[in-house]
XYZ file of C-alpha atoms in Angstrom:
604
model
C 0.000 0.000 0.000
C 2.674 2.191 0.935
C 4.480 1.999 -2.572
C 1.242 2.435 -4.432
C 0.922 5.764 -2.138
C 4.071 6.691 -3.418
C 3.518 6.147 -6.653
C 0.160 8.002 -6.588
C 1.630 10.928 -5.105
C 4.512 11.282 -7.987
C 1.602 11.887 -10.449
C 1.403 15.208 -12.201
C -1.167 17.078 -10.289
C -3.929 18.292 -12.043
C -5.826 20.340 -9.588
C -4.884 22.876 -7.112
C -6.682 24.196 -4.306
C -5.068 26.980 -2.343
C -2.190 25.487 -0.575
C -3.392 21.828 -1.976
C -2.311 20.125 -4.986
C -3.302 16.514 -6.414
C -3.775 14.586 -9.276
C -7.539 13.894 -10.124
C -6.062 10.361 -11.273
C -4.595 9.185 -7.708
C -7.662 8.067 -6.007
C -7.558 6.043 -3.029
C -10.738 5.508 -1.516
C -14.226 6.736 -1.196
C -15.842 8.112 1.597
C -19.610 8.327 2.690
C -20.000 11.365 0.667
C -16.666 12.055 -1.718
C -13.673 10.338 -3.447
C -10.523 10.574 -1.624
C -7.333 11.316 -3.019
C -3.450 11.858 -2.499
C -2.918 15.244 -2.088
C 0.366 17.311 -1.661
C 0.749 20.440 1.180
C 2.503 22.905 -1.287
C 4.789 24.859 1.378
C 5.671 22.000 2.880
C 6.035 19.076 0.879
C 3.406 17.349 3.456
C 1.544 13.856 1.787
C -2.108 14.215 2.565
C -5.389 12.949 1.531
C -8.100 15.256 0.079
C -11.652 14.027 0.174
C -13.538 15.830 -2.434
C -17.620 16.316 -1.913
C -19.799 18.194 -3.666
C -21.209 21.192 -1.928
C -24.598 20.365 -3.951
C -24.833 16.944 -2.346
C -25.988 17.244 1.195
C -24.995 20.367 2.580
C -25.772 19.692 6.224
C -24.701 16.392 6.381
C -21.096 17.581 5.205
C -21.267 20.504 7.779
C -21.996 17.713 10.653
C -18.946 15.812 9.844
C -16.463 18.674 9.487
C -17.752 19.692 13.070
C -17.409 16.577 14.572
C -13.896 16.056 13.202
C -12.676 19.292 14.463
C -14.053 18.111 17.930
C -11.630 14.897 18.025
C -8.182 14.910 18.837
C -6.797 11.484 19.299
C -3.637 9.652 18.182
C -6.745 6.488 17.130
C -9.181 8.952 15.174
C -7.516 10.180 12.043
C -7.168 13.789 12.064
C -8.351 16.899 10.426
C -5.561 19.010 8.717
C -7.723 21.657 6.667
C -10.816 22.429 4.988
C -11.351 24.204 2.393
C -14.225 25.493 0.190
C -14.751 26.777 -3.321
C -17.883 27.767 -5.067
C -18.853 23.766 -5.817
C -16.811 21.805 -3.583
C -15.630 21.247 -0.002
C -12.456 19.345 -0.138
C -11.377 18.175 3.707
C -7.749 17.816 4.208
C -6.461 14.976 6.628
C -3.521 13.674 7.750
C -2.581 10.501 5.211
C -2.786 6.558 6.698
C 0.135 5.031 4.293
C -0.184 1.576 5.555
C -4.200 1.014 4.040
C -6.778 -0.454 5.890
C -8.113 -2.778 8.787
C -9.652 -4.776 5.308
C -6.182 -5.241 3.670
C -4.849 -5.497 6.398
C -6.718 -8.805 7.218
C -6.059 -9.933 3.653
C -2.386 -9.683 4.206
C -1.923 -11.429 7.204
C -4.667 -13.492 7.329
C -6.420 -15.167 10.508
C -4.656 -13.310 13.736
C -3.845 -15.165 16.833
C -5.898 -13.098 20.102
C -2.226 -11.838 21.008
C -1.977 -10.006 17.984
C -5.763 -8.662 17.550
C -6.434 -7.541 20.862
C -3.816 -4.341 20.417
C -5.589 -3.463 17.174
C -9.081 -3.822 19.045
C -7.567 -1.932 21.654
C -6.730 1.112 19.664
C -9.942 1.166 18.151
C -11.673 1.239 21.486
C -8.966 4.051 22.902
C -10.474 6.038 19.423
C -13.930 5.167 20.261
C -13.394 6.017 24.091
C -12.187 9.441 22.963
C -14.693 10.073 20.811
C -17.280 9.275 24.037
C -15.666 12.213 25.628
C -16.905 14.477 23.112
C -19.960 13.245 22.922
C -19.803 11.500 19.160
C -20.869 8.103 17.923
C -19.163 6.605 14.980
C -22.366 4.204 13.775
C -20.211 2.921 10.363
C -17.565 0.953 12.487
C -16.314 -1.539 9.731
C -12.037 -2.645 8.450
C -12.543 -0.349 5.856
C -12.969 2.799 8.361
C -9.914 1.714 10.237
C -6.941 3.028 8.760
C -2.733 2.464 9.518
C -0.263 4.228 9.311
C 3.086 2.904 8.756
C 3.910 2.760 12.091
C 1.362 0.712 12.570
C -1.020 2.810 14.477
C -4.331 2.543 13.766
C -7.169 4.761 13.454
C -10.506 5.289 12.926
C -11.872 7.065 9.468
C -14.852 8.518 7.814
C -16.912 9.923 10.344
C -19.877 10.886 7.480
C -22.250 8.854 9.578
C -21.189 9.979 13.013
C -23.979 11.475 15.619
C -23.502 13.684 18.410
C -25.578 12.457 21.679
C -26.569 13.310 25.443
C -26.997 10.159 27.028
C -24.627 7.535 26.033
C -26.976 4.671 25.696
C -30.080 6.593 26.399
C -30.897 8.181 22.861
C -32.563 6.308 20.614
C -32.012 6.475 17.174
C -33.736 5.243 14.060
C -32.084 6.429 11.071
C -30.426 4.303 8.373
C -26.648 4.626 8.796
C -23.472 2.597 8.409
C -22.777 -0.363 6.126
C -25.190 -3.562 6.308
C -22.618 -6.875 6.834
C -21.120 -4.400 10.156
C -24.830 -3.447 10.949
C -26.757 -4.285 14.069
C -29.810 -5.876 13.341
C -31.929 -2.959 14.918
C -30.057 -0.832 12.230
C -30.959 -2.888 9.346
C -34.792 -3.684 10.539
C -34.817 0.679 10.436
C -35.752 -0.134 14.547
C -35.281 2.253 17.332
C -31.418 2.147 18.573
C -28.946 3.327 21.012
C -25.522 3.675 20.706
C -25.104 -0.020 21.209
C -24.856 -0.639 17.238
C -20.965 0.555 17.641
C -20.669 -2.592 20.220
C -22.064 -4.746 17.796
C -19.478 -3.715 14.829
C -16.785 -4.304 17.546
C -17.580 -7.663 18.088
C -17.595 -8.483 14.178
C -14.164 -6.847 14.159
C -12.597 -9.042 16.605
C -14.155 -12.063 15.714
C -12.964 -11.250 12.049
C -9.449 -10.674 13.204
C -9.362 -14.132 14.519
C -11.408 -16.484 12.124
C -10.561 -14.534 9.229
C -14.405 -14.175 8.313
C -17.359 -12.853 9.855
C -19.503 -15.234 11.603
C -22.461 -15.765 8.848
C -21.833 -16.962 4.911
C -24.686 -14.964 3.551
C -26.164 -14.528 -0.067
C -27.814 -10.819 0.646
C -29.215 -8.516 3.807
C -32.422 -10.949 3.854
C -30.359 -13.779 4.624
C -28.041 -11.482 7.025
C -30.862 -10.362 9.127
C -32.498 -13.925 8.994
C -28.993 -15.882 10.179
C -28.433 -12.822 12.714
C -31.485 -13.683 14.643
C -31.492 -17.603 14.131
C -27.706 -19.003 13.444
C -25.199 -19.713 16.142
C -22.037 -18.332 16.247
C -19.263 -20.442 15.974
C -15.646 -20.355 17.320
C -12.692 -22.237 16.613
C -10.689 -23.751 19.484
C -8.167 -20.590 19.103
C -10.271 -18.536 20.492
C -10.283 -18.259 24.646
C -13.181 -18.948 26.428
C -12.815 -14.925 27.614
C -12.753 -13.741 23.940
C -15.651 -16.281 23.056
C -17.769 -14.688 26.196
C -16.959 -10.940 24.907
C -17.912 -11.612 21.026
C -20.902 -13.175 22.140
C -21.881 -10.126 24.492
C -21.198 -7.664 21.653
C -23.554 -10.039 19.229
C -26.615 -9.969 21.608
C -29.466 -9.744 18.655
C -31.745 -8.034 21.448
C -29.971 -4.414 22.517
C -31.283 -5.094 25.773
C -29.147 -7.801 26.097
C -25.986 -6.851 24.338
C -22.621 -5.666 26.995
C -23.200 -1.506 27.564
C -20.108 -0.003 26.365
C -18.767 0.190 30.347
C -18.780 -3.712 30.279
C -16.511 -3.508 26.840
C -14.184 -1.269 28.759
C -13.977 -2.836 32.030
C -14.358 -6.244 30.434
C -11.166 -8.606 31.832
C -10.070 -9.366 28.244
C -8.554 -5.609 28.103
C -6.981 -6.017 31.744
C -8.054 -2.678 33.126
C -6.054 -0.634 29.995
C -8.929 1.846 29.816
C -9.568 2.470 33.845
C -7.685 6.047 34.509
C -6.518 7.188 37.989
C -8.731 10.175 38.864
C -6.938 13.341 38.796
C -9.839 16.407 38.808
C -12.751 14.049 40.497
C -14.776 17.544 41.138
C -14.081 18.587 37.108
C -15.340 15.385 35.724
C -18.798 13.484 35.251
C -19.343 10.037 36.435
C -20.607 7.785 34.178
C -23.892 7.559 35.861
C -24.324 10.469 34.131
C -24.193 9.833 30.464
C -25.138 5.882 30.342
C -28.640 5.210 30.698
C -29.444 0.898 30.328
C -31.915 -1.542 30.882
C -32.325 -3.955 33.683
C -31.764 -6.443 32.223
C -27.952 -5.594 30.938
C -27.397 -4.119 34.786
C -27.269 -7.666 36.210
C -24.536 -8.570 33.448
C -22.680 -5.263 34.700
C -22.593 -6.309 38.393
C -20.385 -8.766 37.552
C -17.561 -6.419 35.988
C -18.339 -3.320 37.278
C -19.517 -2.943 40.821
C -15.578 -3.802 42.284
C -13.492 -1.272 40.700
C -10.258 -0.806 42.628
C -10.087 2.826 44.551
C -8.698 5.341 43.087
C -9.936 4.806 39.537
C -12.612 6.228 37.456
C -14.688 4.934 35.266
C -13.420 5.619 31.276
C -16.933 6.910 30.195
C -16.850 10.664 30.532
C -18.058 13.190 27.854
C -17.301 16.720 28.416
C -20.452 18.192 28.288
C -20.439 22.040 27.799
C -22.879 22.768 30.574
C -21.743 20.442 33.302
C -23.928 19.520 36.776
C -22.933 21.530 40.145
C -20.865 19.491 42.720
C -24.084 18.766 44.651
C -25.606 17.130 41.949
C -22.746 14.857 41.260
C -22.182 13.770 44.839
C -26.045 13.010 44.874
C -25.496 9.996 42.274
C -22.725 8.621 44.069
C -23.781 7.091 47.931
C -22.756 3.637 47.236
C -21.202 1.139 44.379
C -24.708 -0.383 44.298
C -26.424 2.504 44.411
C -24.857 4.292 41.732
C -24.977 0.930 39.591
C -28.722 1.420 39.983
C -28.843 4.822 38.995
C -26.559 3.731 36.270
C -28.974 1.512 34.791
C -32.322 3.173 35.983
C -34.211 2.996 32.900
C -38.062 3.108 32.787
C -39.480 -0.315 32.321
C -41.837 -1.580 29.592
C -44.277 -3.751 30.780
C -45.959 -6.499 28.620
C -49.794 -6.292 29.358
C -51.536 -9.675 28.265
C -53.588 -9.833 25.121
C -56.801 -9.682 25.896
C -58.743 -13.511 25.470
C -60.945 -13.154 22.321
C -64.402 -13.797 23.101
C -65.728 -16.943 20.726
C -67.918 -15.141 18.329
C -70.122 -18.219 17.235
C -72.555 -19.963 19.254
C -72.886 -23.761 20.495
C -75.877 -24.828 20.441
C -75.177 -27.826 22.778
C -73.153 -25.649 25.343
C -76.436 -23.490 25.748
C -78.955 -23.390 28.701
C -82.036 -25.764 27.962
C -84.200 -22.541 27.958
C -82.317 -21.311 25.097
C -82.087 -24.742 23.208
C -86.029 -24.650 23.275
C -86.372 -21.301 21.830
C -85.410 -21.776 17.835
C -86.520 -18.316 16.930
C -83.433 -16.919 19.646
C -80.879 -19.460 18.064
C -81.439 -18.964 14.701
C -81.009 -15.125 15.693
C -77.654 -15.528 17.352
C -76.547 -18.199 14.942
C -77.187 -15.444 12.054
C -75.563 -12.549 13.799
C -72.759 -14.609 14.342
C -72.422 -15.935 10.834
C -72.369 -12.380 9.768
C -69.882 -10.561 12.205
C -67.794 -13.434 10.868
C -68.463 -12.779 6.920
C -67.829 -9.166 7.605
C -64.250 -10.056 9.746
C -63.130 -11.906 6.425
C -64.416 -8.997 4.410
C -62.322 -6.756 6.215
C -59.287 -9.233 5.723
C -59.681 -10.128 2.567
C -59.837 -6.495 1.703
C -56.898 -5.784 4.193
C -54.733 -8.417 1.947
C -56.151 -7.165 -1.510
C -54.402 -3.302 -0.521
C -51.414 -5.091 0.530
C -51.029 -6.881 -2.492
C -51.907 -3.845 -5.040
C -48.658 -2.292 -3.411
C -46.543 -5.339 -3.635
C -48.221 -5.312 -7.141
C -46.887 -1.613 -8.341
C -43.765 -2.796 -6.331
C -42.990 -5.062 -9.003
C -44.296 -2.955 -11.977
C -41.979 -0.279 -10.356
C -38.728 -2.914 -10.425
C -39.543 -3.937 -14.377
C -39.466 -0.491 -15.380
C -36.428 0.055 -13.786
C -34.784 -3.162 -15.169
C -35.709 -2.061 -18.856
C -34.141 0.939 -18.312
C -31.103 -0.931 -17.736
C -31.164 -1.689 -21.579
C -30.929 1.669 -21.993
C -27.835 3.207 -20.453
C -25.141 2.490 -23.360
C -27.126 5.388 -24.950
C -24.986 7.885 -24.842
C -27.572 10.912 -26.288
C -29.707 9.620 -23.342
C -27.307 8.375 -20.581
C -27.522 10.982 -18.387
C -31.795 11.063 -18.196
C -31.302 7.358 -17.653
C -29.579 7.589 -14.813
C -32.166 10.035 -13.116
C -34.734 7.944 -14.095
C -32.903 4.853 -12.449
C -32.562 6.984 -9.222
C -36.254 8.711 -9.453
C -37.714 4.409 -9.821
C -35.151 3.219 -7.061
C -35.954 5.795 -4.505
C -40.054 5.298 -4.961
C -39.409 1.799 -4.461
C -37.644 2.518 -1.339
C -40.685 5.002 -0.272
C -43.202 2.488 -1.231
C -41.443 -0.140 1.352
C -40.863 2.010 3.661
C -43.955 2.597 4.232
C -45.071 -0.749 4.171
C -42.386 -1.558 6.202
C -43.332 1.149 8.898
C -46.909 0.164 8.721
C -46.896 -3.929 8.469
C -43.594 -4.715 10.377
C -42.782 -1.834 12.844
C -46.604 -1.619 13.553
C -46.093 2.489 13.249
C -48.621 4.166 11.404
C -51.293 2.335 9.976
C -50.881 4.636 6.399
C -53.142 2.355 4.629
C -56.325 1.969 6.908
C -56.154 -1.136 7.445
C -59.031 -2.899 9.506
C -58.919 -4.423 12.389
C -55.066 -4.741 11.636
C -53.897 -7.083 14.631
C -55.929 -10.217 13.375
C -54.693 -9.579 10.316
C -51.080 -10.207 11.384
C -51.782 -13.281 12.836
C -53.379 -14.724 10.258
C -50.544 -17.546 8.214
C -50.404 -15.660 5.574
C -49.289 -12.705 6.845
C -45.407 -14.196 7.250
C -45.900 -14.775 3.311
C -46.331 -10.831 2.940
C -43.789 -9.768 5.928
C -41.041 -11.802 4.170
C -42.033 -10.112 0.465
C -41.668 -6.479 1.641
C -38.521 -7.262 3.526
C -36.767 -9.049 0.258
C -38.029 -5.836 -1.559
C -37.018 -3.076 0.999
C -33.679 -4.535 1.153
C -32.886 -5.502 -2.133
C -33.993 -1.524 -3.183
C -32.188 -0.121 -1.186
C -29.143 -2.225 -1.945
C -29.914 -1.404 -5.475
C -30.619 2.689 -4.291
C -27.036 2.916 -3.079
C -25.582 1.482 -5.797
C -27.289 4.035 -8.130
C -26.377 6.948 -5.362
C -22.606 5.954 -5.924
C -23.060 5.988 -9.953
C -24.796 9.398 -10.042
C -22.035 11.015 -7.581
C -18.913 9.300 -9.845
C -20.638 10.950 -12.899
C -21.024 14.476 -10.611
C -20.483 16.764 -13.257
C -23.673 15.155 -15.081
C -26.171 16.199 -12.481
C -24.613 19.000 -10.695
C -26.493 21.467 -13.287
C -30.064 20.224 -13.364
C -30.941 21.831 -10.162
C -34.554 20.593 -9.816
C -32.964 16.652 -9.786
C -30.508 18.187 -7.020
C -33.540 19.228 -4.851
C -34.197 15.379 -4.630
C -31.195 13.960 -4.578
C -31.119 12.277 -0.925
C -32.168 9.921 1.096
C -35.253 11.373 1.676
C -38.085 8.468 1.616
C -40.871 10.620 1.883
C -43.365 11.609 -0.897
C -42.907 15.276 -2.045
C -44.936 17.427 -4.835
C -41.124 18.192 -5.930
C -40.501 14.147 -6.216
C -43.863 13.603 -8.059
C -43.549 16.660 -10.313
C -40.148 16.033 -11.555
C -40.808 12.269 -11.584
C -43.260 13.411 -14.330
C -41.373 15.646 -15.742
C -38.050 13.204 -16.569
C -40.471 10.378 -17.839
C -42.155 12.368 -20.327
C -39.361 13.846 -21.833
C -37.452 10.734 -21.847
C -40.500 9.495 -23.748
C -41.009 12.397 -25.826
C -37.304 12.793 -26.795
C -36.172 9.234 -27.448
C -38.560 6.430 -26.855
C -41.553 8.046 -29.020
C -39.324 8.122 -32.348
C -38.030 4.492 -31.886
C -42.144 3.717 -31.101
C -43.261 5.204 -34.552
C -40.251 4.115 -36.586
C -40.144 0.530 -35.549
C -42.843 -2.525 -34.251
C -41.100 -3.795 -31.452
C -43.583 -4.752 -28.561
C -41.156 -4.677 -25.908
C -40.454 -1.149 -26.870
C -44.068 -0.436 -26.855
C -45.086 -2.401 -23.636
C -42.394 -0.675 -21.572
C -43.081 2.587 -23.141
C -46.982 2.523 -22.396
C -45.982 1.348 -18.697
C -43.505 4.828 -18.095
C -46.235 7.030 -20.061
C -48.426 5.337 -17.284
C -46.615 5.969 -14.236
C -45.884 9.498 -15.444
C -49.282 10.255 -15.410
C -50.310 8.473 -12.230
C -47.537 9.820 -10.042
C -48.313 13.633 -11.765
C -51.619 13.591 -10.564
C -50.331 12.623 -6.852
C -53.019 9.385 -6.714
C -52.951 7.261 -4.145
C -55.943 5.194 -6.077
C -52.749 2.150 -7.024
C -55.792 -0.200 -8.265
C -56.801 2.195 -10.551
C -53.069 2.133 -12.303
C -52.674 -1.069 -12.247
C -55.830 -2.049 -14.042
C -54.671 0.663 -16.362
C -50.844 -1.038 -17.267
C -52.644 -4.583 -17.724
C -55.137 -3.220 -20.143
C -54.354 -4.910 -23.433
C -53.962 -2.050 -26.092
C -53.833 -2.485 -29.906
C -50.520 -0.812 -31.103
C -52.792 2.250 -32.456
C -54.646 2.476 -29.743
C -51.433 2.262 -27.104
C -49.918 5.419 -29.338
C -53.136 7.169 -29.346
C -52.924 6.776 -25.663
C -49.154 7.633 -25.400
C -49.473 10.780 -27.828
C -52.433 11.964 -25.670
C -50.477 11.935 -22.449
C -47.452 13.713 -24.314
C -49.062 16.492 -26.179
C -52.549 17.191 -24.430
C-alpha cells in the first residue's frame, strides 16, 4: 500500500486548491459522501489525503462531519488538517494513513492469533473512548474505516455517519446509517437504537481478526438479518473462552441484552487498559451520568463493574459544555450499588396480556335448555354470528387485496427500472437514464418504507387497514412480511448502488438543479418528487422512446413505453388510487390504440 501511495503521489497534479495540490487520477478511496485522493501540502512538501464532496450533495450532512472532526483529537481517530471550500466543492484535508486499511490489512496477514488482535481492538476502542468524551458516535464501524499508518497505528476514518448524543446509551435512534454486513440488526430492521450498534461492529471486528471471516456466509441482507437472529455463532478452538464470552456479548441480537459499552471497557479481556486514575474528580462526570441501560444488561454489569479498585474512574466521561454543580454529582454517588442502579435506571416496559378473544359463534349444545327450546333466539344468534364473521373476512380479505396492489406496483416499479437498464449504453440519453434509475429506485424505497413502517414496525397504519392485529396473525401474513422485507432490502441495496453511480458521474447532475432538490435519502413523498418524476419520464419518452415507437414494431419497446407514459401520469396527478393504475398497465392495447394513448399523455 505504501508503494502504491508513493507512486500516486509522484503523479502530475492536475488540480490545485489553495495550498493543496493533487492529481484527479490518484484516487484512493471513497468516503460516505466524496472520493478521496493523495494530495500534496505545497509549502511543505506534506503527503495528505483530500476528500472531495460536492457542496450540492448534502450540505448539512457535510457541515456535521467537518464539526465533529474538528471536535476529536486522538492519536486512534484520524485527524483533520484543513478544509477548504470553493464555489462547488468542499475538499477536507487529513492527515494521510500510508499503511491502508483494517480490510487489507486482514487480507495480508490473514487469521490473527488473540495476542496479535487484541492491540488493534484496543486502539480502536482508545479512538472510540475518545470520541465518548466528546460526545460522538461513529455508527459505520467496519475494516474499511480503520486506517494504519506505517507505524502501525491505527485509526478510525470517515466519520460521514457519526452522531452527536446526550446520554450515552439513552438516545434512541432510528435512522439508516453505516454499512449492512457491520450493521446491528436494529439498524438494518430501520428499529429504534442506542448507541449499542458501535458494540455490535466491535464484536464483528474481533471475531474477524481471529477467524478470518465474519460469523455468517450470507447470499444478501435478507439472509443477514435472517442468520443474525437464528444461526449460532461459531468459534474455533483458538479462540479463549474470555474472547468467546466478549464476542458473544457484543452479538446480543436483542440491545437489551448486548454488553453496555462500560462492560466492553472494564471487560477482563482488556486487563483494566482503559480504567484512569482520577486526577480532577470535582471537574469530571461520572458515568452515571451519560449511560442510561436496561435492567436487564445491569445484572450482566454487576459482575464487571460494581468492584473497581479505589482510586480509579470509570473511562466513560463526555465533556459536556454545561456540566452539573458538585451537589448534583455527589447526589449519584452514595454507594457502588447505588450508583450501579442509577446507572442503569431505565423506565421499564411492561408487557400487558392480550386480551382472550371472546368466541364469536354460538354452540348450540353448550347453551342453557331454555335457550335450546327457543329456535326463533338461536337462529337469531346463529345469524348474527355468521355475519360478524363474513364481515371479519371482508375486512381481511380487503386488508390483503391493498397489501397486495402495493406489492403489485412494487414489481411494476422494479420492471421499469430493469428495462431501463437496456438503456444506459445510450450515450444521447445516458444521463436522463440515470435520473430515471434513481427517481424508480428511490419510490421503491418510499413504497417499502412505508409498508415496512406500517406492516412490520406496527407504526402508522398509512393504509387503513381494519382491524389490523388479526390480520397479522393470520398464516399468511409471514408470506407478505417476508415479500416487503426481500423488496425493501434488495432496493435499497440497489438505491445505493445508483447513489454511488450518479455522484462518480457528478459533473452530469450538478447542473439540473430541480434533480438536485431530490437527490437524498429522503423516503418521503414530495410534490417536488412527483412533479419532476413526471417531468423526466415524459421527456425521456417524448425525446427518445416516441421516435423508436413510430419508426419501428417492437412490442417490448411499446409495452415498456406505455408502462412509463403510465406511471408518469399516475404519479403527476399525486393518486394514491394504485388499483386504478394497475388495471390501467394490464389493459391490453392495440398498437394504435397504445400510441393514441401515449401521444395523448405527451401532447394534451
Amino acid at each position: 500500500m505504501q508503494t502504491r501511495i508513493q507512486q500516486l503521489s509522484q503523479l502530475q497534479p492536475d488540480k490545485r486548491i489553495l495550498n493543496y495540490t493533487f492529481s484527479q487520477q490518484a484516487v484512493i478511496g471513497r468516503g460516505s459522501y466524496g472520493i478521496v485522493y493523495v494530495g500534496m501540502k505545497i509549502d511543505t512538501n506534506q503527503v495528505v489525503a483530500i476528500k472531495v464532496v460536492p457542496l450540492q450533495y448534502d450540505q448539512q450532512s457535510l457541515r456535521k462531519e467537518i464539526e465533529i472532526m474538528k471536535d476529536l483529537d486522538c492519536p486512534n481517530i484520524v485527524k483533520l488538517l484543513d478544509v477548504v471550500q470553493t464555489p462547488n466543492n468542499c475538499y477536507i484535508v487529513s492527515e494521510l494513513c500510508t499503511g491502508g486499511d483494517l480490510r487489507e490489512y486482514m487480507k495480508r496477514y490473514g487469521c490473527l492469533t488473540e495476542q496479535q488482535a487484541l492491540p488493534i481492538l484496543t486502539q480502536i476502542l482508545k479512538g472510540i473512548l475518545q470520541s465518548f468524551k466528546r460526545g460522538i458516535i461513529h455508527r459505520d464501524l467496519k475494516p474499511a474505516n480503520i486506517l494504519i499508518t506505517s507505524e502501525n497505528i491505527f485509526k478510525i476514518a470517515d466519520f460521514g455517519f457519526a452522531k452527536r448524543f446526550q446520554h450515552l446509551e439513552g438516545d434512541l435512534m432510528n435512522s439508516l446509517a453505516g454499512t449492512p454486513l457491520y450493521m446491528s440488526p436494529q439498524v438494518l430492521l430501520r428499529k429504534q437504537y442506542t448507541s449499542k450498534c458501535d458494540v455490535w461492529s466491535i464484536g464483528l471486528i474481533y471475531y474477524e481478526l481471529i477467524e478470518g471471516r465474519t460469523p455468517w456466509n450470507v447470499m444478501d441482507i435478507l439472509d443477514l438479518i435472517n442468520k443474525q437472529r437464528n444461526t449460532n455463532i461459531k468459534f474455533s478452538k483458538k479462540i479463549s473462552p474470555m474472547s468467546q464470552q466478549f464476542i458473544l456479548g457484543c452479538l446480543q441480537y436483542e440491545e437489551q441484552k448486548r454488553l453496555g459499552w462500560e462492560q466492553v471497557f472494564t471487560h477482563p479481556l482488556f486487563d483494566n487498559k482503559f480504567l484512569m486514575k482520577e486526577q480532577d474528580q470535582k471537574s469530571q462526570h461520572s458515568i452515571s451520568q451519560i449511560t442510561n441501560e436496561s435492567d436487564s444488561s445491569m445484572m450482566n454489569a454487576k459482575l464487571v463493574a460494581v468492584n473497581s479498585p479505589p482510586q480509579i474512574k470509570h473511562p466513560l466521561q463526555i465533556y459536556n459544555k454545561q456540566k452539573p454543580s458538585q451537589k448534583e454529582l455527589l447526589s449519584k454517588v452514595e454507594s457502588p450499588k447505588q450508583e450501579i442502579r442509577q446507572l442503569f435506571n431505565h423506565s421499564k416496559t411492561v408487557m400487558l396480556p392480550e386480551t382472550q378473544k371472546k368466541d364469536r359463534t354460538i354452540s348450540i349444545g353448550n347453551q342453557p335448555q331454555s335457550t335450546r327450546n327457543s329456535g326463533n333466539k338461536i337462529f337469531t344468534e346463529n345469524q348474527k354470528g355468521f355475519f360478524r364473521k363474513k364481515s371479519e373476512d371482508d375486512e381481511q380479505s380487503n386488508n390483503k387485496k391493498i397489501i397486495q396492489n402495493q406489492l403489485e406496483y412494487l414489481q411494476l416499479l422494479k420492471n421499469i427500472r430493469n428495462q431501463l437498464l437496456d438503456y444506459q449504453q445510450v450515450t444521447i440519453q445516458q444521463t436522463n437514464v440515470y435520473k430515471l434509475q434513481f427517481i424508480i429506485l428511490k419510490n421503491i424505497m418510499m413504497i417499502t418504507t412505508q409498508l415496512k413502517s406500517c406492516l412490520i414496525d406496527g407504526n402508522v397504519n398509512k393504509f387503513e387497514l381494519k382491524n389490523f392485529e388479526i390480520f397479522k396473525q393470520r398464516d399468511t401474513f409471514k408470506n407478505i412480511e417476508k415479500q416487503i422485507l426481500e423488496l425493501h432490502f434488495d432496493g435499497f441495496n440497489n438505491f445505493q448502488e445508483c447513489q454511488l453511480l450518479l455522484n462518480e458521474n457528478y459533473t452530469l447532475i450538478m447542473n439540473d438543479l430541480q434533480f438536485m432538490d431530490i437527490f437524498n435519502n429522503n423516503f418521503e413523498y414530495s410534490v417536488q418528487f412527483c412533479n419532476f418524476a413526471k417531468h423526466l419520464s415524459l421527456s425521456f419518452i417524448k425525446e427518445y422512446l416516441y421516435q423508436i415507437l413510430l419508426g419501428y414494431e417492437n412490442h417490448k419497446i411499446q409495452l415498456f413505453t406505455f408502462l412509463l407514459c403510465n406511471y408518469a401520469k399516475f404519479v403527476g396527478e399525486y393518486s394514491q388510487n394504485v388499483e386504478q393504475f394497475l388495471h390501467t398497465s394490464r389493459t391490453y392495447l392495440s398498437r394504435d390504440d397504445c400510441i393514441n394513448y401515449i401521444e395523448k399523455i405527451l401532447f394534451n
